[in-house]
Amino acid sequence: MTTRWLSPDEQRAWRAYIAASLLLEDTIDRQLQQEAGMPHLYYSILANLSETPERRLRMTELAEGLKITRPRLTYAVARLEKDGLVRRESCESDKRGSIAVLTGEGMAVLERTAPGHVETVRTALFDRLTPEQVGQLEEIFTSVTAGLQGEDGPFEGLPWRRRSAPPCS
Amino acid sequence: MTTRWLSPDEQRAWRAYIAASLLLEDTIDRQLQQEAGMPHLYYSILANLSETPERRLRMTELAEGLKITRPRLTYAVARLEKDGLVRRESCESDKRGSIAVLTGEGMAVLERTAPGHVETVRTALFDRLTPEQVGQLEEIFTSVTAGLQGEDGPFEGLPWRRRSAPPCS
DNA sequence: CGGGCTTGGTTCAAGTTTGAAGCAAACCTA
DNA sequence: TAGGTTTGCTTCAAACTTGAACCAAGCCCG
């Protein structure tokens, strides 16, 4: 089958997206590195943990939620643990398991740095969008995520996909 | 001033965007690593070069177009040069300058791998969007780019910004 | 039980990215 | 035209990411 190249509209959209996403991530990483001494992903790990009832999550659940691979998470959590922001506990009901727990210090860092982070996201992104565009953004990217990890799509083989979710709270 | 947190709508949009952009980049990187033996950025370098009249660009122009820092580009081009896909020439009119030139072999790799790449982008993204959404995508991210590197915005200090564009074709 | 398969997680080496520092050529400006 | 500053690019060390290999614990079925 002959290649279906991108239309001019699609080309422009694609390039706009690529450029902006690089700039945006760089901006956020830089701001968080300044204020919190860690890149965006590491901040997201703390944020994710802080939102669970017990401020704890199994490694695999965390990796799945963040859409990253497990080795990447292992490395990141090791660093956060060294900094005292996260602690690791082993899972009682499944002795293979490992649970990341947000420490008090981790929570404190999060609370201290959240306002600056939100401000950056706001200034760089949301302050420039109309309410309709916010809705469009959500719709577009929710759909993309569904396609990339949904049961039906052509990308089943992505390595971070999991089949079951162990509880072990 | 008290923090303006994200509204629920904004939260959802932000999370959808973060998740999808990670999945999308991973998917594209993986596909290109398979088919072309290089990550997305490196492919983009070849693609950018191929679109200029003489298939050549000054390092700084290239970095600026790709929205990446110069050390990052230096490293990437060094690798591509080692692989024979890019050659470096020194600039006559400005002896500090260095010019990246796409080789015949580089062009061949690009032509061989472009269809698979486009197919991935299409499957992961554009096949899931309506024509209106393609337009929305472009508008949103064009605006974000403008904000992050425009003359007026609050992010003047980003290190990749340049003031002038040397010709030195 | 006992062998094989799967799952949760880490480790390892190789590759990439980052920000600061360095270096040489070009550009002032007095 | 000399001295200082800027510009273009690279180098360096430290941090991060990747994918493959690994290990131990659970699972499955006989």
Short mmCIF file of C-alpha atoms (C1' of nucleotides) in Angstrom, two decimals:
data_model
loop_
_atom_site.label_atom_id
_atom_site.label_comp_id
_atom_site.label_asym_id
_atom_site.label_seq_id
_atom_site.Cartn_x
_atom_site.Cartn_y
_atom_site.Cartn_z
CA MET A 1 0.00 0.00 0.00
CA THR A 2 1.24 3.44 -0.92
CA THR A 3 2.07 5.75 1.96
CA ARG A 4 -0.63 8.09 3.18
CA TRP A 5 1.50 11.15 3.82
CA LEU A 6 0.33 13.85 6.17
CA SER A 7 -1.82 16.56 4.65
CA PRO A 8 -0.57 20.15 4.95
CA ASP A 9 -2.99 20.70 7.82
CA GLU A 10 -1.74 17.63 9.59
CA GLN A 11 1.87 18.60 8.99
CA ARG A 12 1.34 21.98 10.56
CA ALA A 13 -0.50 20.49 13.51
CA TRP A 14 2.18 17.86 14.03
CA ARG A 15 5.02 20.34 13.95
CA ALA A 16 3.24 22.74 16.23
CA TYR A 17 2.68 19.93 18.68
CA ILE A 18 6.27 18.67 18.58
CA ALA A 19 7.75 22.12 19.03
CA ALA A 20 5.41 23.14 21.81
CA SER A 21 5.72 19.91 23.74
CA LEU A 22 9.51 20.17 23.75
CA LEU A 23 9.39 23.78 24.87
CA LEU A 24 6.78 23.06 27.48
CA GLU A 25 8.60 20.14 29.03
CA ASP A 26 11.83 22.08 29.06
CA THR A 27 10.16 25.00 30.75
CA ILE A 28 8.56 22.85 33.40
CA ASP A 29 11.69 20.82 34.03
CA ARG A 30 13.74 23.94 34.40
CA GLN A 31 11.31 25.55 36.80
CA LEU A 32 11.04 22.46 38.96
CA GLN A 33 14.76 21.88 38.91
CA GLN A 34 15.14 25.42 40.24
CA GLU A 35 12.48 25.34 42.90
CA ALA A 36 12.36 21.71 43.88
CA GLY A 37 15.69 20.32 42.71
CA MET A 38 14.06 17.60 40.67
CA PRO A 39 12.71 17.12 37.15
CA HIS A 40 9.04 16.98 36.27
CA LEU A 41 8.72 13.23 36.41
CA TYR A 42 10.05 13.06 39.95
CA TYR A 43 7.63 15.73 41.03
CA SER A 44 4.82 13.73 39.43
CA ILE A 45 5.82 10.69 41.44
CA LEU A 46 5.43 12.63 44.66
CA ALA A 47 2.17 14.12 43.45
CA ASN A 48 0.75 10.74 42.53
CA LEU A 49 1.64 9.26 45.88
CA SER A 50 0.12 12.19 47.73
CA GLU A 51 -3.26 11.56 46.18
CA THR A 52 -3.77 8.04 47.46
CA PRO A 53 -5.50 7.41 50.79
CA GLU A 54 -2.38 6.12 52.50
CA ARG A 55 0.12 8.03 50.38
CA ARG A 56 1.50 4.77 49.11
CA LEU A 57 1.41 2.83 45.88
CA ARG A 58 2.91 -0.33 44.51
CA MET A 59 5.75 0.27 42.10
CA THR A 60 3.94 -1.24 39.17
CA GLU A 61 0.77 0.71 39.78
CA LEU A 62 2.78 3.87 40.02
CA ALA A 63 4.64 3.13 36.80
CA GLU A 64 1.39 2.37 35.06
CA GLY A 65 -0.26 5.54 36.26
CA LEU A 66 2.67 7.63 35.17
CA LYS A 67 3.04 5.88 31.83
CA ILE A 68 6.67 5.06 32.36
CA THR A 69 8.68 1.87 32.35
CA ARG A 70 9.54 0.09 35.53
CA PRO A 71 13.28 0.45 35.39
CA ARG A 72 12.81 4.15 35.00
CA LEU A 73 10.62 4.26 38.08
CA THR A 74 13.04 2.13 40.09
CA TYR A 75 15.83 4.57 39.36
CA ALA A 76 13.71 7.61 40.15
CA VAL A 77 12.39 6.21 43.42
CA ALA A 78 15.90 5.26 44.45
CA ARG A 79 16.92 8.87 44.09
CA LEU A 80 13.87 10.17 45.92
CA GLU A 81 14.49 7.68 48.69
CA LYS A 82 18.09 8.81 49.00
CA ASP A 83 16.72 12.34 49.39
CA GLY A 84 14.31 11.19 52.07
CA LEU A 85 11.17 12.12 50.16
CA VAL A 86 9.98 8.58 49.64
CA ARG A 87 10.37 5.39 51.62
CA ARG A 88 10.09 1.83 50.40
CA GLU A 89 8.17 -0.86 52.20
CA SER A 90 7.86 -4.45 51.22
CA CYS A 91 4.48 -5.94 50.52
CA GLU A 92 3.15 -8.38 53.09
CA SER A 93 0.73 -10.30 50.95
CA ASP A 94 3.10 -10.64 48.01
CA LYS A 95 6.70 -10.80 49.02
CA ARG A 96 7.93 -9.82 45.59
CA GLY A 97 6.17 -6.52 45.83
CA SER A 98 7.57 -3.18 46.82
CA ILE A 99 5.60 -0.17 47.91
CA ALA A 100 6.62 3.44 47.61
CA VAL A 101 5.45 5.65 50.48
CA LEU A 102 5.55 9.42 50.54
CA THR A 103 7.35 10.62 53.68
CA GLY A 104 6.43 13.67 55.67
CA GLU A 105 9.39 15.42 54.20
CA GLY A 106 8.26 14.46 50.71
CA MET A 107 4.81 15.84 51.42
CA ALA A 108 6.37 19.04 52.71
CA VAL A 109 8.44 19.50 49.56
CA LEU A 110 5.37 18.91 47.47
CA GLU A 111 3.33 21.49 49.37
CA ARG A 112 6.11 24.00 49.22
CA THR A 113 6.69 23.65 45.48
CA ALA A 114 3.21 22.99 44.14
CA PRO A 115 2.20 26.65 43.81
CA GLY A 116 5.20 27.52 41.66
CA HIS A 117 4.65 24.51 39.48
CA VAL A 118 0.99 25.26 38.95
CA GLU A 119 1.83 28.83 38.19
CA THR A 120 4.24 27.72 35.48
CA VAL A 121 1.73 25.37 33.91
CA ARG A 122 -0.86 28.10 34.01
CA THR A 123 1.35 30.76 32.52
CA ALA A 124 2.77 28.53 29.83
CA LEU A 125 -0.44 26.79 28.87
CA PHE A 126 -3.82 27.51 30.39
CA ASP A 127 -3.63 31.27 30.47
CA ARG A 128 -3.32 31.13 26.70
CA LEU A 129 -6.31 28.87 26.11
CA THR A 130 -10.00 29.58 25.97
CA PRO A 131 -12.30 27.33 27.98
CA GLU A 132 -13.30 25.63 24.75
CA GLN A 133 -9.69 24.89 23.97
CA VAL A 134 -9.21 23.33 27.38
CA GLY A 135 -12.03 20.96 26.52
CA GLN A 136 -10.57 20.26 23.11
CA LEU A 137 -7.18 19.53 24.62
CA GLU A 138 -8.67 16.99 26.97
CA GLU A 139 -10.70 15.31 24.28
CA ILE A 140 -7.87 15.02 21.84
CA PHE A 141 -5.36 13.58 24.25
CA THR A 142 -7.77 11.33 26.06
CA SER A 143 -8.50 9.80 22.71
CA VAL A 144 -4.82 9.39 21.92
CA THR A 145 -4.16 7.68 25.22
CA ALA A 146 -7.05 5.33 24.61
CA GLY A 147 -5.63 4.45 21.23
CA LEU A 148 -2.16 3.83 22.56
CA GLN A 149 -3.10 1.60 25.42
CA GLY A 150 -6.66 0.50 24.80
CA GLU A 151 -7.55 -3.10 24.27
CA ASP A 152 -8.53 -2.59 20.68
CA GLY A 153 -5.74 -0.56 19.19
CA PRO A 154 -2.75 -1.58 17.12
CA PHE A 155 -0.25 -0.90 19.87
CA GLU A 156 -0.93 -3.74 22.25
CA GLY A 157 2.68 -4.65 22.64
CA LEU A 158 3.87 -1.67 24.58
CA PRO A 159 6.02 -3.02 27.39
CA TRP A 160 4.49 -1.07 30.25
CA ARG A 161 1.07 -2.58 29.75
CA ARG A 162 -0.21 -4.70 32.54
CA ARG A 163 -2.97 -7.22 32.71
CA SER A 164 -3.98 -7.27 36.37
CA ALA A 165 -3.77 -4.94 39.30
CA PRO A 166 -2.55 -6.39 42.58
CA PRO A 167 -4.13 -4.73 45.64
CA CYS A 168 -1.81 -5.33 48.60
CA SER A 169 -2.59 -1.95 50.13
CA MET B 1 -0.99 36.27 45.98
CA THR B 2 -2.85 33.06 46.68
CA THR B 3 -2.27 30.22 44.23
CA ARG B 4 -4.67 29.88 41.36
CA TRP B 5 -4.97 26.11 41.30
CA LEU B 6 -6.11 24.31 38.20
CA SER B 7 -9.83 23.87 37.80
CA PRO B 8 -11.14 20.32 37.48
CA ASP B 9 -11.42 20.82 33.72
CA GLU B 10 -7.85 22.02 33.52
CA GLN B 11 -6.64 19.18 35.70
CA ARG B 12 -8.21 16.62 33.44
CA ALA B 13 -6.84 18.29 30.34
CA TRP B 14 -3.38 18.54 31.84
CA ARG B 15 -3.28 14.92 32.90
CA ALA B 16 -4.61 13.73 29.59
CA TYR B 17 -1.93 15.72 27.83
CA ILE B 18 0.90 14.48 30.03
CA ALA B 19 -0.11 10.87 29.73
CA ALA B 20 -0.66 10.96 25.99
CA SER B 21 2.51 12.83 25.20
CA LEU B 22 4.59 10.30 27.11
CA LEU B 23 2.88 7.39 25.41
CA LEU B 24 3.14 9.02 22.02
CA GLU B 25 6.82 9.83 22.27
CA ASP B 26 7.56 6.34 23.54
CA THR B 27 5.65 4.80 20.69
CA ILE B 28 7.40 6.89 18.09
CA ASP B 29 10.83 6.39 19.61
CA ARG B 30 10.31 2.69 19.74
CA GLN B 31 9.12 2.46 16.16
CA LEU B 32 12.01 4.53 14.84
CA GLN B 33 14.53 2.68 16.94
CA GLN B 34 13.26 -0.51 15.32
CA GLU B 35 13.12 0.65 11.75
CA ALA B 36 15.80 3.31 11.61
CA GLY B 37 18.02 2.53 14.57
CA MET B 38 17.66 6.01 15.98
CA PRO B 39 15.33 7.94 18.28
CA HIS B 40 12.79 10.48 17.14
CA LEU B 41 14.98 13.51 17.61
CA TYR B 42 17.70 12.10 15.39
CA TYR B 43 15.19 11.35 12.69
CA SER B 44 13.94 14.92 12.96
CA ILE B 45 17.45 16.21 12.43
CA LEU B 46 17.71 14.31 9.17
CA ALA B 47 14.23 15.43 8.16
CA ASN B 48 14.99 19.07 8.87
CA LEU B 49 18.17 18.97 6.85
CA SER B 50 16.44 17.29 3.94
CA GLU B 51 14.02 20.17 3.59
CA THR B 52 16.55 22.89 3.00
CA PRO B 53 17.67 23.77 -0.54
CA GLU B 54 21.18 22.49 -0.09
CA ARG B 55 20.37 19.92 2.58
CA ARG B 56 22.54 21.81 5.01
CA LEU B 57 22.00 23.99 8.05
CA ARG B 58 24.10 25.73 10.61
CA MET B 59 24.15 24.02 13.95
CA THR B 60 22.49 26.89 15.73
CA GLU B 61 19.73 27.24 13.18
CA LEU B 62 19.09 23.55 13.41
CA ALA B 63 18.98 23.63 17.19
CA GLU B 64 16.63 26.56 17.10
CA GLY B 65 14.31 24.92 14.59
CA LEU B 66 14.20 21.74 16.61
CA LYS B 67 13.75 23.54 19.92
CA ILE B 68 16.66 21.80 21.54
CA THR B 69 19.81 23.00 23.25
CA ARG B 70 23.09 23.16 21.39
CA PRO B 71 25.00 20.61 23.42
CA ARG B 72 22.23 18.17 22.72
CA LEU B 73 22.48 18.82 19.02
CA THR B 74 26.26 18.55 19.05
CA TYR B 75 26.03 15.12 20.62
CA ALA B 76 23.33 13.93 18.25
CA VAL B 77 25.10 15.15 15.13
CA ALA B 78 28.31 13.52 16.30
CA ARG B 79 26.49 10.22 16.41
CA LEU B 80 24.84 10.72 13.03
CA GLU B 81 28.20 11.67 11.58
CA LYS B 82 29.76 8.53 12.96
CA ASP B 83 27.00 6.59 11.22
CA GLY B 84 27.70 8.41 7.96
CA LEU B 85 24.28 10.03 7.73
CA VAL B 86 25.48 13.56 8.25
CA ARG B 87 28.70 15.35 7.45
CA ARG B 88 30.10 18.48 9.04
CA GLU B 89 31.57 21.33 7.10
CA SER B 90 33.09 24.44 8.49
CA CYS B 91 31.64 27.79 7.58
CA GLU B 92 33.72 29.94 5.24
CA SER B 93 32.35 33.34 6.12
CA ASP B 94 32.39 32.73 9.87
CA LYS B 95 35.12 30.42 10.97
CA ARG B 96 33.44 29.68 14.27
CA GLY B 97 30.51 28.20 12.47
CA SER B 98 29.82 24.58 11.73
CA ILE B 99 27.38 23.28 9.17
CA ALA B 100 25.60 19.96 9.21
CA VAL B 101 25.06 18.42 5.78
CA LEU B 102 22.82 15.48 5.02
CA THR B 103 24.77 12.81 3.12
CA GLY B 104 23.39 10.65 0.36
CA GLU B 105 23.28 7.79 2.77
CA GLY B 106 21.40 9.92 5.26
CA MET B 107 18.88 10.85 2.59
CA ALA B 108 18.49 7.20 1.70
CA VAL B 109 17.81 6.22 5.31
CA LEU B 110 15.26 8.99 5.53
CA GLU B 111 13.46 7.90 2.39
CA ARG B 112 13.46 4.30 3.46
CA THR B 113 12.09 4.97 6.92
CA ALA B 114 9.74 7.89 6.35
CA PRO B 115 6.72 5.78 5.37
CA GLY B 116 6.84 3.72 8.53
CA HIS B 117 7.23 6.79 10.66
CA VAL B 118 4.33 8.60 9.03
CA GLU B 119 2.22 5.51 9.40
CA THR B 120 2.92 5.43 13.13
CA VAL B 121 2.06 9.09 13.60
CA ARG B 122 -1.08 8.58 11.61
CA THR B 123 -2.19 5.50 13.47
CA ALA B 124 -1.38 6.87 16.89
CA LEU B 125 -2.70 10.36 16.35
CA PHE B 126 -4.36 11.59 13.19
CA ASP B 127 -6.53 8.60 12.48
CA ARG B 128 -8.21 9.27 15.78
CA LEU B 129 -8.90 12.96 15.19
CA THR B 130 -11.59 14.74 13.24
CA PRO B 131 -10.52 17.45 10.82
CA GLU B 132 -11.74 20.03 13.32
CA GLN B 133 -9.56 18.52 16.00
CA VAL B 134 -6.53 18.73 13.73
CA GLY B 135 -7.18 22.44 13.45
CA GLN B 136 -7.65 22.76 17.18
CA LEU B 137 -4.42 20.92 17.84
CA GLU B 138 -2.52 23.30 15.62
CA GLU B 139 -4.08 26.38 17.14
CA ILE B 140 -3.49 25.33 20.71
CA PHE B 141 0.12 24.41 20.29
CA THR B 142 1.03 27.24 18.00
CA SER B 143 -0.21 29.53 20.70
CA VAL B 144 1.80 27.71 23.36
CA THR B 145 4.96 27.95 21.29
CA ALA B 146 4.40 31.65 20.78
CA GLY B 147 4.02 32.13 24.50
CA LEU B 148 7.15 30.19 25.34
CA GLN B 149 9.47 31.88 22.93
CA GLY B 150 7.70 35.05 21.87
CA GLU B 151 9.15 38.46 22.55
CA ASP B 152 6.36 39.41 24.90
CA GLY B 153 5.98 36.43 27.16
CA PRO B 154 7.28 35.75 30.66
CA PHE B 155 9.77 33.13 29.51
CA GLU B 156 12.38 35.25 27.79
CA GLY B 157 15.27 33.62 29.50
CA LEU B 158 15.15 30.21 27.89
CA PRO B 159 18.69 29.33 26.91
CA TRP B 160 18.06 28.25 23.34
CA ARG B 161 16.78 31.64 22.29
CA ARG B 162 18.82 33.42 19.71
CA ARG B 163 18.90 37.01 18.63
CA SER B 164 20.15 36.88 15.07
CA ALA B 165 20.35 34.35 12.27
CA PRO B 166 23.66 34.03 10.46
CA PRO B 167 23.30 33.12 6.78
CA CYS B 168 26.58 31.56 5.69
CA SER B 169 24.80 29.26 3.24
"C1'" DC C 1 4.63 -31.88 46.35
"C1'" DG C 2 7.50 -30.48 41.88
"C1'" DG C 3 8.54 -28.91 37.61
"C1'" DG C 4 7.66 -25.09 34.40
"C1'" DC C 5 5.65 -20.64 33.43
"C1'" DT C 6 4.43 -15.92 34.76
"C1'" DT C 7 4.89 -11.71 37.48
"C1'" DG C 8 7.12 -7.86 40.34
"C1'" DG C 9 10.99 -5.69 40.67
"C1'" DT C 10 15.91 -4.65 40.27
"C1'" DT C 11 20.47 -4.51 38.01
"C1'" DC C 12 23.53 -3.65 34.38
"C1'" DA C 13 25.83 -1.54 30.34
"C1'" DA C 14 25.19 1.49 26.76
"C1'" DG C 15 23.25 5.57 25.15
"C1'" DT C 16 21.36 10.18 25.87
"C1'" DT C 17 20.53 14.73 28.14
"C1'" DT C 18 21.81 18.56 31.15
"C1'" DG C 19 24.08 22.76 32.68
"C1'" DA C 20 28.31 24.68 33.44
"C1'" DA C 21 32.72 25.60 31.72
"C1'" DG C 22 35.90 26.24 28.02
"C1'" DC C 23 37.76 27.98 23.62
"C1'" DA C 24 38.33 30.46 19.57
"C1'" DA C 25 36.56 33.69 16.21
"C1'" DA C 26 33.93 37.94 15.59
"C1'" DC C 27 32.25 42.21 17.18
"C1'" DC C 28 32.47 46.39 19.39
"C1'" DT C 29 34.22 50.79 21.04
"C1'" DA C 30 37.15 53.82 22.64
"C1'" DT D 1 43.75 48.73 16.85
"C1'" DA D 2 43.89 46.90 21.32
"C1'" DG D 3 40.99 45.23 24.98
"C1'" DG D 4 36.77 43.52 26.48
"C1'" DT D 5 32.50 41.49 25.38
"C1'" DT D 6 29.57 38.58 22.72
"C1'" DT D 7 28.68 34.61 19.73
"C1'" DG D 8 29.10 29.69 17.91
"C1'" DC D 9 30.14 25.63 19.15
"C1'" DT D 10 32.22 21.88 21.84
"C1'" DT D 11 33.68 19.42 26.00
"C1'" DC D 12 33.01 17.64 30.41
"C1'" DA D 13 31.00 15.37 34.51
"C1'" DA D 14 26.89 14.18 36.49
"C1'" DA D 15 22.31 12.77 35.98
"C1'" DC D 16 18.86 10.27 33.59
"C1'" DT D 17 16.76 6.69 30.31
"C1'" DT D 18 16.67 2.38 27.76
"C1'" DG D 19 16.22 -2.51 26.86
"C1'" DA D 20 17.95 -6.72 27.99
"C1'" DA D 21 19.15 -9.80 31.53
"C1'" DC D 22 18.38 -11.36 35.97
"C1'" DC D 23 16.35 -13.08 40.39
"C1'" DA D 24 13.06 -14.41 43.55
"C1'" DA D 25 8.28 -15.25 44.69
"C1'" DG D 26 3.70 -16.66 43.12
"C1'" DC D 27 0.93 -19.57 40.09
"C1'" DC D 28 -0.61 -23.71 37.67
"C1'" DC D 29 -1.45 -28.40 36.89
"C1'" DG D 30 -0.03 -32.72 36.83
#
